[in-house]
GROMACS .gro file of N, CA and C in nm:
model
  444
    1UNK      N    1  -2.929   0.400  -4.497
    1UNK     CA    2  -2.865   0.520  -4.550
    1UNK      C    3  -2.923   0.546  -4.690
    2UNK      N    4  -2.966   0.669  -4.711
    2UNK     CA    5  -3.027   0.703  -4.839
    2UNK      C    6  -2.918   0.726  -4.945
    3UNK      N    7  -2.965   0.728  -5.069
    3UNK     CA    8  -2.868   0.750  -5.178
    3UNK      C    9  -2.800   0.886  -5.164
    4UNK      N   10  -2.875   0.987  -5.124
    4UNK     CA   11  -2.815   1.120  -5.110
    4UNK      C   12  -2.711   1.122  -4.998
    5UNK      N   13  -2.736   1.048  -4.891
    5UNK     CA   14  -2.639   1.042  -4.781
    5UNK      C   15  -2.513   0.967  -4.823
    6UNK      N   16  -2.527   0.869  -4.911
    6UNK     CA   17  -2.409   0.797  -4.958
    6UNK      C   18  -2.319   0.886  -5.043
    7UNK      N   19  -2.376   0.990  -5.102
    7UNK     CA   20  -2.296   1.083  -5.184
    7UNK      C   21  -2.223   1.187  -5.100
    8UNK      N   22  -2.264   1.208  -4.976
    8UNK     CA   23  -2.203   1.312  -4.892
    8UNK      C   24  -2.051   1.297  -4.878
    9UNK      N   25  -1.998   1.178  -4.849
    9UNK     CA   26  -1.850   1.168  -4.840
    9UNK      C   27  -1.782   1.202  -4.972
   10UNK      N   28  -1.843   1.160  -5.080
   10UNK     CA   29  -1.786   1.190  -5.212
   10UNK      C   30  -1.791   1.341  -5.239
   11UNK      N   31  -1.898   1.404  -5.198
   11UNK     CA   32  -1.909   1.549  -5.212
   11UNK      C   33  -1.802   1.620  -5.131
   12UNK      N   34  -1.777   1.572  -5.009
   12UNK     CA   35  -1.672   1.633  -4.927
   12UNK      C   36  -1.535   1.620  -4.994
   13UNK      N   37  -1.509   1.502  -5.050
   13UNK     CA   38  -1.380   1.480  -5.117
   13UNK      C   39  -1.365   1.571  -5.238
   14UNK      N   40  -1.469   1.582  -5.319
   14UNK     CA   41  -1.459   1.668  -5.438
   14UNK      C   42  -1.446   1.814  -5.398
   15UNK      N   43  -1.512   1.854  -5.289
   15UNK     CA   44  -1.500   1.992  -5.242
   15UNK      C   45  -1.358   2.018  -5.192
   16UNK      N   46  -1.301   1.921  -5.121
   16UNK     CA   47  -1.163   1.937  -5.074
   16UNK      C   48  -1.067   1.945  -5.191
   17UNK      N   49  -1.091   1.863  -5.293
   17UNK     CA   50  -1.005   1.866  -5.412
   17UNK      C   51  -1.017   2.001  -5.482
   18UNK      N   52  -1.138   2.051  -5.493
   18UNK     CA   53  -1.160   2.181  -5.555
   18UNK      C   54  -1.089   2.291  -5.476
   19UNK      N   55  -1.098   2.285  -5.344
   19UNK     CA   56  -1.031   2.384  -5.259
   19UNK      C   57  -0.879   2.377  -5.277
   20UNK      N   58  -0.826   2.254  -5.284
   20UNK     CA   59  -0.681   2.238  -5.301
   20UNK      C   60  -0.636   2.295  -5.436
   21UNK      N   61  -0.713   2.270  -5.540
   21UNK     CA   62  -0.679   2.323  -5.672
   21UNK      C   63  -0.690   2.475  -5.673
   22UNK      N   64  -0.787   2.528  -5.602
   22UNK     CA   65  -0.802   2.674  -5.593
   22UNK      C   66  -0.681   2.735  -5.522
   23UNK      N   67  -0.632   2.667  -5.418
   23UNK     CA   68  -0.511   2.716  -5.350
   23UNK      C   69  -0.391   2.711  -5.444
   24UNK      N   70  -0.381   2.604  -5.522
   24UNK     CA   71  -0.270   2.592  -5.619
   24UNK      C   72  -0.279   2.705  -5.722
   25UNK      N   73  -0.400   2.735  -5.766
   25UNK     CA   74  -0.417   2.844  -5.863
   25UNK      C   75  -0.373   2.977  -5.801
   26UNK      N   76  -0.409   2.999  -5.677
   26UNK     CA   77  -0.368   3.123  -5.609
   26UNK      C   78  -0.215   3.131  -5.600
   27UNK      N   79  -0.152   3.017  -5.570
   27UNK     CA   80  -0.005   3.015  -5.563
   27UNK      C   81   0.055   3.043  -5.701
   28UNK      N   82  -0.001   2.984  -5.804
   28UNK     CA   83   0.050   3.008  -5.940
   28UNK      C   84   0.030   3.153  -5.981
   29UNK      N   85  -0.083   3.209  -5.941
   29UNK     CA   86  -0.110   3.350  -5.971
   29UNK      C   87  -0.007   3.439  -5.902
   30UNK      N   88   0.022   3.407  -5.777
   30UNK     CA   89   0.120   3.485  -5.701
   30UNK      C   90   0.259   3.472  -5.765
   31UNK      N   91   0.294   3.351  -5.805
   31UNK     CA   92   0.425   3.330  -5.869
   31UNK      C   93   0.433   3.408  -6.000
   32UNK      N   94   0.325   3.407  -6.077
   32UNK     CA   95   0.325   3.483  -6.203
   32UNK      C   96   0.343   3.632  -6.175
   33UNK      N   97   0.273   3.683  -6.076
   33UNK     CA   98   0.287   3.825  -6.043
   33UNK      C   99   0.429   3.859  -6.001
   34UNK      N  100   0.490   3.772  -5.923
   34UNK     CA  101   0.629   3.795  -5.880
   34UNK      C  102   0.724   3.794  -5.999
   35UNK      N  103   0.706   3.698  -6.089
   35UNK     CA  104   0.792   3.689  -6.207
   35UNK      C  105   0.773   3.813  -6.296
   36UNK      N  106   0.647   3.857  -6.309
   36UNK     CA  107   0.620   3.975  -6.391
   36UNK      C  108   0.682   4.099  -6.329
   37UNK      N  109   0.677   4.111  -6.196
   37UNK     CA  110   0.739   4.225  -6.129
   37UNK      C  111   0.890   4.224  -6.150
   38UNK      N  112   0.950   4.107  -6.142
   38UNK     CA  113   1.095   4.098  -6.166
   38UNK      C  114   1.129   4.142  -6.307
   39UNK      N  115   1.048   4.098  -6.403
   39UNK     CA  116   1.071   4.136  -6.542
   39UNK      C  117   1.056   4.287  -6.559
   40UNK      N  118   0.955   4.344  -6.498
   40UNK     CA  119   0.934   4.489  -6.508
   40UNK      C  120   1.052   4.566  -6.448
   41UNK      N  121   1.098   4.520  -6.332
   41UNK     CA  122   1.213   4.586  -6.269
   41UNK      C  123   1.338   4.574  -6.356
   42UNK      N  124   1.357   4.458  -6.413
   42UNK     CA  125   1.473   4.435  -6.499
   42UNK      C  126   1.465   4.523  -6.624
   43UNK      N  127   1.345   4.539  -6.678
   43UNK     CA  128   1.328   4.627  -6.795
   43UNK      C  129   1.358   4.772  -6.758
   44UNK      N  130   1.312   4.814  -6.640
   44UNK     CA  131   1.340   4.951  -6.596
   44UNK      C  132   1.490   4.972  -6.580
   45UNK      N  133   1.556   4.873  -6.522
   45UNK     CA  134   1.701   4.884  -6.504
   45UNK      C  135   1.771   4.889  -6.639
   46UNK      N  136   1.728   4.803  -6.731
   46UNK     CA  137   1.790   4.801  -6.864
   46UNK      C  138   1.767   4.933  -6.937
   47UNK      N  139   1.648   4.990  -6.921
   47UNK     CA  140   1.620   5.119  -6.985
   47UNK      C  141   1.705   5.230  -6.925
   48UNK      N  142   1.727   5.222  -6.795
   48UNK     CA  143   1.809   5.326  -6.732
   48UNK      C  144   1.957   5.310  -6.768
   49UNK      N  145   1.996   5.191  -6.808
   49UNK     CA  146   2.134   5.165  -6.846
   49UNK      C  147   2.143   5.177  -6.998
   50UNK      N  148   2.105   5.290  -7.046
   50UNK     CA  149   2.103   5.315  -7.190
   50UNK      C  150   2.245   5.324  -7.245
   51UNK      N  151   2.255   5.314  -7.376
   51UNK     CA  152   2.389   5.327  -7.436
   51UNK      C  153   2.451   5.463  -7.403
   52UNK      N  154   2.580   5.468  -7.413
   52UNK     CA  155   2.653   5.592  -7.382
   52UNK      C  156   2.600   5.704  -7.470
   53UNK      N  157   2.587   5.822  -7.415
   53UNK     CA  158   2.535   5.935  -7.494
   53UNK      C  159   2.622   5.962  -7.616
   54UNK      N  160   2.556   6.000  -7.722
   54UNK     CA  161   2.628   6.030  -7.845
   54UNK      C  162   2.717   6.152  -7.822
   55UNK      N  163   2.830   6.148  -7.881
   55UNK     CA  164   2.923   6.260  -7.869
   55UNK      C  165   3.020   6.244  -7.754
   56UNK      N  166   2.991   6.151  -7.664
   56UNK     CA  167   3.087   6.131  -7.554
   56UNK      C  168   3.189   6.029  -7.600
   57UNK      N  169   3.304   6.041  -7.548
   57UNK     CA  170   3.410   5.948  -7.585
   57UNK      C  171   3.436   5.854  -7.471
   58UNK      N  172   3.441   5.728  -7.505
   58UNK     CA  173   3.470   5.625  -7.406
   58UNK      C  174   3.596   5.553  -7.450
   59UNK      N  175   3.668   5.515  -7.352
   59UNK     CA  176   3.787   5.435  -7.383
   59UNK      C  177   3.739   5.303  -7.439
   60UNK      N  178   3.817   5.243  -7.530
   60UNK     CA  179   3.775   5.117  -7.591
   60UNK      C  180   3.745   5.009  -7.488
   61UNK      N  181   3.819   5.003  -7.380
   61UNK     CA  182   3.795   4.900  -7.278
   61UNK      C  183   3.661   4.925  -7.209
   62UNK      N  184   3.629   5.052  -7.180
   62UNK     CA  185   3.501   5.085  -7.116
   62UNK      C  186   3.386   5.058  -7.210
   63UNK      N  187   3.406   5.088  -7.337
   63UNK     CA  188   3.301   5.061  -7.435
   63UNK      C  189   3.277   4.910  -7.446
   64UNK      N  190   3.382   4.832  -7.445
   64UNK     CA  191   3.369   4.686  -7.452
   64UNK      C  192   3.296   4.634  -7.328
   65UNK      N  193   3.331   4.689  -7.211
   65UNK     CA  194   3.263   4.649  -7.087
   65UNK      C  195   3.114   4.686  -7.093
   66UNK      N  196   3.087   4.804  -7.145
   66UNK     CA  197   2.949   4.851  -7.156
   66UNK      C  198   2.869   4.758  -7.248
   67UNK      N  199   2.926   4.725  -7.361
   67UNK     CA  200   2.858   4.637  -7.458
   67UNK      C  201   2.839   4.498  -7.399
   68UNK      N  202   2.940   4.445  -7.331
   68UNK     CA  203   2.930   4.312  -7.270
   68UNK      C  204   2.823   4.311  -7.160
   69UNK      N  205   2.820   4.416  -7.078
   69UNK     CA  206   2.719   4.422  -6.971
   69UNK      C  207   2.579   4.431  -7.031
   70UNK      N  208   2.567   4.512  -7.135
   70UNK     CA  209   2.436   4.527  -7.200
   70UNK      C  210   2.391   4.394  -7.260
   71UNK      N  211   2.483   4.316  -7.315
   71UNK     CA  212   2.449   4.184  -7.372
   71UNK      C  213   2.402   4.090  -7.260
   72UNK      N  214   2.469   4.094  -7.145
   72UNK     CA  215   2.429   4.010  -7.032
   72UNK      C  216   2.291   4.053  -6.980
   73UNK      N  217   2.268   4.181  -6.981
   73UNK     CA  218   2.138   4.233  -6.938
   73UNK      C  219   2.028   4.188  -7.034
   74UNK      N  220   2.056   4.188  -7.161
   74UNK     CA  221   1.958   4.140  -7.260
   74UNK      C  222   1.929   3.992  -7.242
   75UNK      N  223   2.032   3.913  -7.211
   75UNK     CA  224   2.013   3.770  -7.185
   75UNK      C  225   1.926   3.751  -7.061
   76UNK      N  226   1.953   3.830  -6.958
   76UNK     CA  227   1.875   3.821  -6.834
   76UNK      C  228   1.729   3.859  -6.861
   77UNK      N  229   1.707   3.960  -6.943
   77UNK     CA  230   1.571   3.998  -6.980
   77UNK      C  231   1.500   3.885  -7.054
   78UNK      N  232   1.570   3.823  -7.144
   78UNK     CA  233   1.514   3.712  -7.222
   78UNK      C  234   1.478   3.594  -7.129
   79UNK      N  235   1.567   3.562  -7.038
   79UNK     CA  236   1.542   3.452  -6.945
   79UNK      C  237   1.424   3.483  -6.854
   80UNK      N  238   1.416   3.606  -6.808
   80UNK     CA  239   1.305   3.642  -6.720
   80UNK      C  240   1.174   3.642  -6.797
   81UNK      N  241   1.176   3.682  -6.922
   81UNK     CA  242   1.055   3.677  -7.004
   81UNK      C  243   1.009   3.532  -7.021
   82UNK      N  244   1.105   3.441  -7.038
   82UNK     CA  245   1.070   3.299  -7.047
   82UNK      C  246   1.011   3.249  -6.915
   83UNK      N  247   1.067   3.295  -6.804
   83UNK     CA  248   1.014   3.255  -6.672
   83UNK      C  249   0.871   3.305  -6.655
   84UNK      N  250   0.842   3.424  -6.704
   84UNK     CA  251   0.706   3.478  -6.699
   84UNK      C  252   0.613   3.390  -6.783
   85UNK      N  253   0.658   3.353  -6.902
   85UNK     CA  254   0.577   3.267  -6.988
   85UNK      C  255   0.547   3.132  -6.923
   86UNK      N  256   0.648   3.073  -6.861
   86UNK     CA  257   0.629   2.944  -6.793
   86UNK      C  258   0.530   2.961  -6.678
   87UNK      N  259   0.544   3.067  -6.602
   87UNK     CA  260   0.451   3.093  -6.491
   87UNK      C  261   0.309   3.113  -6.543
   88UNK      N  262   0.296   3.181  -6.652
   88UNK     CA  263   0.164   3.203  -6.712
   88UNK      C  264   0.103   3.071  -6.758
   89UNK      N  265   0.183   2.985  -6.819
   89UNK     CA  266   0.134   2.854  -6.862
   89UNK      C  267   0.092   2.770  -6.741
   90UNK      N  268   0.172   2.773  -6.635
   90UNK     CA  269   0.138   2.699  -6.513
   90UNK      C  270   0.007   2.748  -6.454
   91UNK      N  271  -0.012   2.879  -6.456
   91UNK     CA  272  -0.138   2.935  -6.405
   91UNK      C  273  -0.256   2.889  -6.488
   92UNK      N  274  -0.239   2.887  -6.619
   92UNK     CA  275  -0.349   2.844  -6.706
   92UNK      C  276  -0.382   2.696  -6.686
   93UNK      N  277  -0.279   2.616  -6.661
   93UNK     CA  278  -0.302   2.474  -6.632
   93UNK      C  279  -0.383   2.459  -6.504
   94UNK      N  280  -0.346   2.535  -6.401
   94UNK     CA  281  -0.420   2.529  -6.274
   94UNK      C  282  -0.562   2.581  -6.291
   95UNK      N  283  -0.579   2.683  -6.372
   95UNK     CA  284  -0.713   2.736  -6.397
   95UNK      C  285  -0.800   2.629  -6.463
   96UNK      N  286  -0.743   2.556  -6.559
   96UNK     CA  287  -0.818   2.448  -6.625
   96UNK      C  288  -0.851   2.338  -6.525
   97UNK      N  289  -0.756   2.305  -6.437
   97UNK     CA  290  -0.781   2.203  -6.335
   97UNK      C  291  -0.893   2.248  -6.241
   98UNK      N  292  -0.894   2.377  -6.207
   98UNK     CA  293  -0.999   2.428  -6.119
   98UNK      C  294  -1.135   2.420  -6.188
   99UNK      N  295  -1.140   2.453  -6.314
   99UNK     CA  296  -1.266   2.443  -6.387
   99UNK      C  297  -1.317   2.300  -6.388
  100UNK      N  298  -1.227   2.204  -6.410
  100UNK     CA  299  -1.267   2.063  -6.410
  100UNK      C  300  -1.314   2.019  -6.272
  101UNK      N  301  -1.241   2.057  -6.169
  101UNK     CA  302  -1.279   2.019  -6.032
  101UNK      C  303  -1.412   2.083  -5.995
  102UNK      N  304  -1.431   2.205  -6.036
  102UNK     CA  305  -1.556   2.275  -6.008
  102UNK      C  306  -1.673   2.207  -6.079
  103UNK      N  307  -1.649   2.168  -6.202
  103UNK     CA  308  -1.754   2.100  -6.279
  103UNK      C  309  -1.789   1.967  -6.214
  104UNK      N  310  -1.687   1.890  -6.174
  104UNK     CA  311  -1.712   1.762  -6.108
  104UNK      C  312  -1.793   1.781  -5.980
  105UNK      N  313  -1.756   1.881  -5.902
  105UNK     CA  314  -1.826   1.908  -5.777
  105UNK      C  315  -1.971   1.948  -5.804
  106UNK      N  316  -1.990   2.031  -5.904
  106UNK     CA  317  -2.125   2.077  -5.937
  106UNK      C  318  -2.213   1.961  -5.983
  107UNK      N  319  -2.157   1.871  -6.062
  107UNK     CA  320  -2.233   1.754  -6.109
  107UNK      C  321  -2.277   1.670  -5.990
  108UNK      N  322  -2.186   1.646  -5.896
  108UNK     CA  323  -2.222   1.567  -5.778
  108UNK      C  324  -2.325   1.639  -5.692
  109UNK      N  325  -2.313   1.770  -5.679
  109UNK     CA  326  -2.412   1.845  -5.602
  109UNK      C  327  -2.549   1.836  -5.667
  110UNK      N  328  -2.553   1.845  -5.799
  110UNK     CA  329  -2.681   1.834  -5.869
  110UNK      C  330  -2.740   1.694  -5.854
  111UNK      N  331  -2.655   1.593  -5.860
  111UNK     CA  332  -2.701   1.456  -5.842
  111UNK      C  333  -2.756   1.436  -5.701
  112UNK      N  334  -2.685   1.487  -5.601
  112UNK     CA  335  -2.732   1.476  -5.463
  112UNK      C  336  -2.864   1.551  -5.445
  113UNK      N  337  -2.876   1.668  -5.505
  113UNK     CA  338  -3.000   1.745  -5.495
  113UNK      C  339  -3.115   1.669  -5.562
  114UNK      N  340  -3.085   1.606  -5.673
  114UNK     CA  341  -3.187   1.525  -5.743
  114UNK      C  342  -3.230   1.408  -5.655
  115UNK      N  343  -3.134   1.342  -5.594
  115UNK     CA  344  -3.166   1.230  -5.504
  115UNK      C  345  -3.252   1.278  -5.387
  116UNK      N  346  -3.213   1.391  -5.328
  116UNK     CA  347  -3.289   1.443  -5.214
  116UNK      C  348  -3.430   1.479  -5.254
  117UNK      N  349  -3.445   1.539  -5.370
  117UNK     CA  350  -3.576   1.575  -5.420
  117UNK      C  351  -3.661   1.450  -5.440
  118UNK      N  352  -3.603   1.348  -5.499
  118UNK     CA  353  -3.674   1.222  -5.519
  118UNK      C  354  -3.711   1.159  -5.385
  119UNK      N  355  -3.620   1.162  -5.289
  119UNK     CA  356  -3.647   1.106  -5.156
  119UNK      C  357  -3.760   1.181  -5.088
  120UNK      N  358  -3.762   1.314  -5.102
  120UNK     CA  359  -3.870   1.393  -5.044
  120UNK      C  360  -4.004   1.362  -5.111
  121UNK      N  361  -4.001   1.344  -5.242
  121UNK     CA  362  -4.123   1.312  -5.315
  121UNK      C  363  -4.178   1.176  -5.269
  122UNK      N  364  -4.090   1.078  -5.258
  122UNK     CA  365  -4.131   0.945  -5.213
  122UNK      C  366  -4.183   0.951  -5.070
  123UNK      N  367  -4.114   1.028  -4.984
  123UNK     CA  368  -4.159   1.040  -4.845
  123UNK      C  369  -4.296   1.108  -4.841
  124UNK      N  370  -4.317   1.207  -4.922
  124UNK     CA  371  -4.447   1.275  -4.928
  124UNK      C  372  -4.557   1.181  -4.974
  125UNK      N  373  -4.527   1.099  -5.074
  125UNK     CA  374  -4.626   1.001  -5.122
  125UNK      C  375  -4.658   0.899  -5.013
  126UNK      N  376  -4.553   0.855  -4.944
  126UNK     CA  377  -4.572   0.757  -4.837
  126UNK      C  378  -4.661   0.817  -4.727
  127UNK      N  379  -4.631   0.941  -4.691
  127UNK     CA  380  -4.708   1.008  -4.587
  127UNK      C  381  -4.854   1.024  -4.631
  128UNK      N  382  -4.873   1.060  -4.757
  128UNK     CA  383  -5.009   1.077  -4.808
  128UNK      C  384  -5.085   0.945  -4.806
  129UNK      N  385  -5.017   0.837  -4.844
  129UNK     CA  386  -5.081   0.704  -4.840
  129UNK      C  387  -5.121   0.669  -4.697
  130UNK      N  388  -5.032   0.699  -4.603
  130UNK     CA  389  -5.062   0.668  -4.462
  130UNK      C  390  -5.182   0.750  -4.414
  131UNK      N  391  -5.184   0.880  -4.453
  131UNK     CA  392  -5.299   0.963  -4.414
  131UNK      C  393  -5.428   0.914  -4.479
  132UNK      N  394  -5.419   0.873  -4.606
  132UNK     CA  395  -5.537   0.820  -4.675
  132UNK      C  396  -5.584   0.692  -4.608
  133UNK      N  397  -5.489   0.605  -4.574
  133UNK     CA  398  -5.526   0.480  -4.506
  133UNK      C  399  -5.590   0.510  -4.371
  134UNK      N  400  -5.532   0.603  -4.296
  134UNK     CA  401  -5.585   0.640  -4.166
  134UNK      C  402  -5.726   0.696  -4.180
  135UNK      N  403  -5.745   0.783  -4.278
  135UNK     CA  404  -5.878   0.842  -4.303
  135UNK      C  405  -5.978   0.734  -4.341
  136UNK      N  406  -5.933   0.641  -4.424
  136UNK     CA  407  -6.022   0.531  -4.466
  136UNK      C  408  -6.060   0.444  -4.348
  137UNK      N  409  -5.965   0.414  -4.262
  137UNK     CA  410  -5.995   0.332  -4.145
  137UNK      C  411  -6.090   0.403  -4.050
  138UNK      N  412  -6.071   0.532  -4.033
  138UNK     CA  413  -6.162   0.608  -3.945
  138UNK      C  414  -6.302   0.610  -4.003
  139UNK      N  415  -6.310   0.633  -4.134
  139UNK     CA  416  -6.442   0.635  -4.197
  139UNK      C  417  -6.509   0.498  -4.185
  140UNK      N  418  -6.432   0.392  -4.206
  140UNK     CA  419  -6.485   0.255  -4.194
  140UNK      C  420  -6.528   0.229  -4.050
  141UNK      N  421  -6.447   0.273  -3.956
  141UNK     CA  422  -6.479   0.253  -3.814
  141UNK      C  423  -6.605   0.331  -3.779
  142UNK      N  424  -6.621   0.451  -3.834
  142UNK     CA  425  -6.740   0.532  -3.804
  142UNK      C  426  -6.864   0.467  -3.865
  143UNK      N  427  -6.852   0.411  -3.985
  143UNK     CA  428  -6.965   0.341  -4.050
  143UNK      C  429  -7.005   0.220  -3.970
  144UNK      N  430  -6.903   0.143  -3.928
  144UNK     CA  431  -6.932   0.023  -3.851
  144UNK      C  432  -6.993   0.058  -3.717
  145UNK      N  433  -6.949   0.167  -3.656
  145UNK     CA  434  -7.004   0.209  -3.527
  145UNK      C  435  -7.148   0.256  -3.544
  146UNK      N  436  -7.176   0.319  -3.659
  146UNK     CA  437  -7.311   0.368  -3.687
  146UNK      C  438  -7.406   0.256  -3.721
  147UNK      N  439  -7.361   0.144  -3.770
  147UNK     CA  440  -7.445   0.031  -3.809
  147UNK      C  441  -7.482  -0.053  -3.688
  148UNK      N  442  -7.402  -0.055  -3.590
  148UNK     CA  443  -7.432  -0.141  -3.475
  148UNK      C  444  -7.521  -0.078  -3.375
   0.00000   0.00000   0.00000
């Protein structure tokens, strides 16, 4: 088994790891998009639930309910913004992992290519030596045949 062939299982493993990390990154990207959509929807809802129009009169109990609901909505917005930030951080972590896995895979591929190139060079030299030896033997045989 040649050196390049011994690297093949390792190359398969690193490729599988890179594929798995790429899938994780896609999942993190999807989660971030979902969290961002929820935040956007919540912001739209909060904007539509604007304070009571000026000049209108609200009963004190309704005003208190309105203020309390608006405070809960602000808390929900804050929590969703934090969820978006966490999702974004998770995505960046997976992106860094993918870059590392990709780099590892590329290094092994380059090493395997280098080994294959060296093996081809050695095989070419061996073949050339064999052809040279064969040519030399034929020339020697022809000389000996011509002398007798």
